[in-house]
Amino acid sequence: QVQLVESGGGLVQFGGSLRLSCAAYWFQISAYDFTWYRQAPGKERELVAVITDVGATNYADSVKGRFIISRDNFKNTVYLTMNNLKPEDTAMYSCYAHALVGQHPFEYWGQGTQVTVSS
């Protein structure tokens, strides 16, 4: 079954670090762009970081200089390294894979991993 599985979330103190993983199963990620999103209770889903199939990256202003998105096509996994975490980073983090093959779109969502930053 094609799926994305996130891991690495947890409880961390203000200023701490976490690395989230998004592992893909039953499809090869090399042709896919990946996006990390987050959603806090009562708030809209927010784009956090994007990495394209060729490795170009883009970040939300709120995480620039603190978060790094990366990919390892051999391990079929995308990562989000989060440094200098703040309480406002508390949210459910989900990864999203998307690709256009010919005229056909392919997209997959993970189930999410919770990140909680204590002040």
Short mmCIF file of C-alpha atoms in Angstrom, two decimals:
data_model
loop_
_atom_site.label_atom_id
_atom_site.label_comp_id
_atom_site.label_asym_id
_atom_site.label_seq_id
_atom_site.Cartn_x
_atom_site.Cartn_y
_atom_site.Cartn_z
CA GLN A 1 0.00 0.00 0.00
CA VAL A 2 1.42 3.37 -1.03
CA GLN A 3 1.88 5.55 1.99
CA LEU A 4 3.90 8.24 3.72
CA VAL A 5 4.81 7.73 7.36
CA GLU A 6 6.03 10.61 9.49
CA SER A 7 8.03 10.17 12.66
CA GLY A 8 10.29 12.12 14.97
CA GLY A 9 7.78 14.37 16.67
CA GLY A 10 7.57 14.80 20.39
CA LEU A 11 7.85 17.18 23.31
CA VAL A 12 10.85 19.52 23.33
CA GLN A 13 11.83 22.57 25.31
CA PHE A 14 12.06 26.10 23.95
CA GLY A 15 15.26 26.40 21.93
CA GLY A 16 15.55 22.68 21.35
CA SER A 17 15.76 20.69 18.14
CA LEU A 18 13.93 17.85 16.44
CA ARG A 19 14.29 16.05 13.16
CA LEU A 20 11.13 14.83 11.49
CA SER A 21 11.20 12.05 8.92
CA CYS A 22 8.75 11.30 6.14
CA ALA A 23 9.34 7.79 4.82
CA ALA A 24 7.70 6.68 1.58
CA TYR A 25 6.56 3.12 0.97
CA TRP A 26 5.75 1.41 -2.34
CA PHE A 27 6.75 4.33 -4.53
CA GLN A 28 10.06 5.98 -5.40
CA ILE A 29 10.29 9.57 -4.21
CA SER A 30 12.87 10.81 -6.72
CA ALA A 31 10.28 12.32 -9.10
CA TYR A 32 8.24 13.96 -6.36
CA ASP A 33 8.22 17.38 -4.79
CA PHE A 34 7.61 17.29 -1.04
CA THR A 35 5.99 19.80 1.24
CA TRP A 36 5.87 19.87 5.02
CA TYR A 37 2.72 21.45 6.42
CA ARG A 38 1.68 22.11 9.99
CA GLN A 39 -1.59 22.83 11.68
CA ALA A 40 -2.10 24.04 15.21
CA PRO A 41 -5.46 23.67 17.00
CA GLY A 42 -7.87 26.34 15.87
CA LYS A 43 -5.58 27.56 13.11
CA GLU A 44 -5.40 27.02 9.37
CA ARG A 45 -2.91 24.63 7.85
CA GLU A 46 0.37 26.39 7.11
CA LEU A 47 3.04 25.56 4.55
CA VAL A 48 6.36 25.14 6.33
CA ALA A 49 8.91 24.04 3.72
CA VAL A 50 9.12 22.67 0.20
CA ILE A 51 11.77 20.64 -1.57
CA THR A 52 11.52 19.92 -5.29
CA ASP A 53 12.58 16.76 -7.09
CA VAL A 54 15.90 18.42 -7.95
CA GLY A 55 16.51 19.68 -4.44
CA ALA A 56 15.43 23.31 -4.61
CA THR A 57 13.99 24.49 -1.31
CA ASN A 58 11.66 27.17 -0.03
CA TYR A 59 10.54 28.08 3.47
CA ALA A 60 7.86 29.99 5.28
CA ASP A 61 9.20 33.24 6.67
CA SER A 62 8.41 32.06 10.20
CA VAL A 63 10.91 29.18 9.96
CA LYS A 64 13.65 30.57 7.70
CA GLY A 65 17.06 30.21 9.27
CA ARG A 66 15.76 27.66 11.80
CA PHE A 67 14.35 24.76 9.75
CA ILE A 68 16.02 22.74 7.02
CA ILE A 69 14.22 20.46 4.60
CA SER A 70 16.25 17.74 2.92
CA ARG A 71 15.80 14.49 1.07
CA ASP A 72 17.59 11.18 0.69
CA ASN A 73 16.31 9.45 -2.41
CA PHE A 74 18.27 6.28 -1.60
CA LYS A 75 16.53 6.00 1.76
CA ASN A 76 13.26 7.13 0.17
CA THR A 77 12.85 9.66 2.95
CA VAL A 78 12.41 13.40 3.35
CA TYR A 79 13.48 15.20 6.51
CA LEU A 80 12.65 18.39 8.35
CA THR A 81 15.35 19.45 10.78
CA MET A 82 13.97 21.98 13.22
CA ASN A 83 16.30 24.08 15.35
CA ASN A 84 15.74 26.83 17.91
CA LEU A 85 12.16 25.68 18.39
CA LYS A 86 9.59 28.07 19.79
CA PRO A 87 6.21 27.44 21.44
CA GLU A 88 4.54 28.82 18.31
CA ASP A 89 6.01 25.90 16.36
CA THR A 90 3.69 23.57 18.27
CA ALA A 91 1.48 21.80 15.72
CA MET A 92 0.73 18.59 13.88
CA TYR A 93 3.30 18.28 11.09
CA SER A 94 2.38 16.41 7.92
CA CYS A 95 4.24 15.68 4.73
CA TYR A 96 2.75 15.79 1.25
CA ALA A 97 4.25 14.27 -1.88
CA HIS A 98 3.18 15.48 -5.31
CA ALA A 99 4.24 14.86 -8.88
CA LEU A 100 2.90 15.32 -12.39
CA VAL A 101 3.64 12.39 -14.67
CA GLY A 102 2.55 13.30 -18.15
CA GLN A 103 -0.89 14.77 -17.54
CA HIS A 104 -1.56 12.66 -14.49
CA PRO A 105 -1.12 14.05 -10.98
CA PHE A 106 0.05 11.84 -8.16
CA GLU A 107 -0.23 12.95 -4.56
CA TYR A 108 0.05 11.35 -1.14
CA TRP A 109 -0.37 12.57 2.44
CA GLY A 110 1.10 11.24 5.63
CA GLN A 111 -0.85 10.88 8.86
CA GLY A 112 1.15 13.51 10.72
CA THR A 113 3.42 13.70 13.75
CA GLN A 114 2.83 15.97 16.72
CA VAL A 115 5.43 18.53 17.77
CA THR A 116 4.99 20.27 21.11
CA VAL A 117 7.38 22.97 22.28
CA SER A 118 7.24 23.95 25.93
CA SER A 119 8.14 27.43 27.09
#
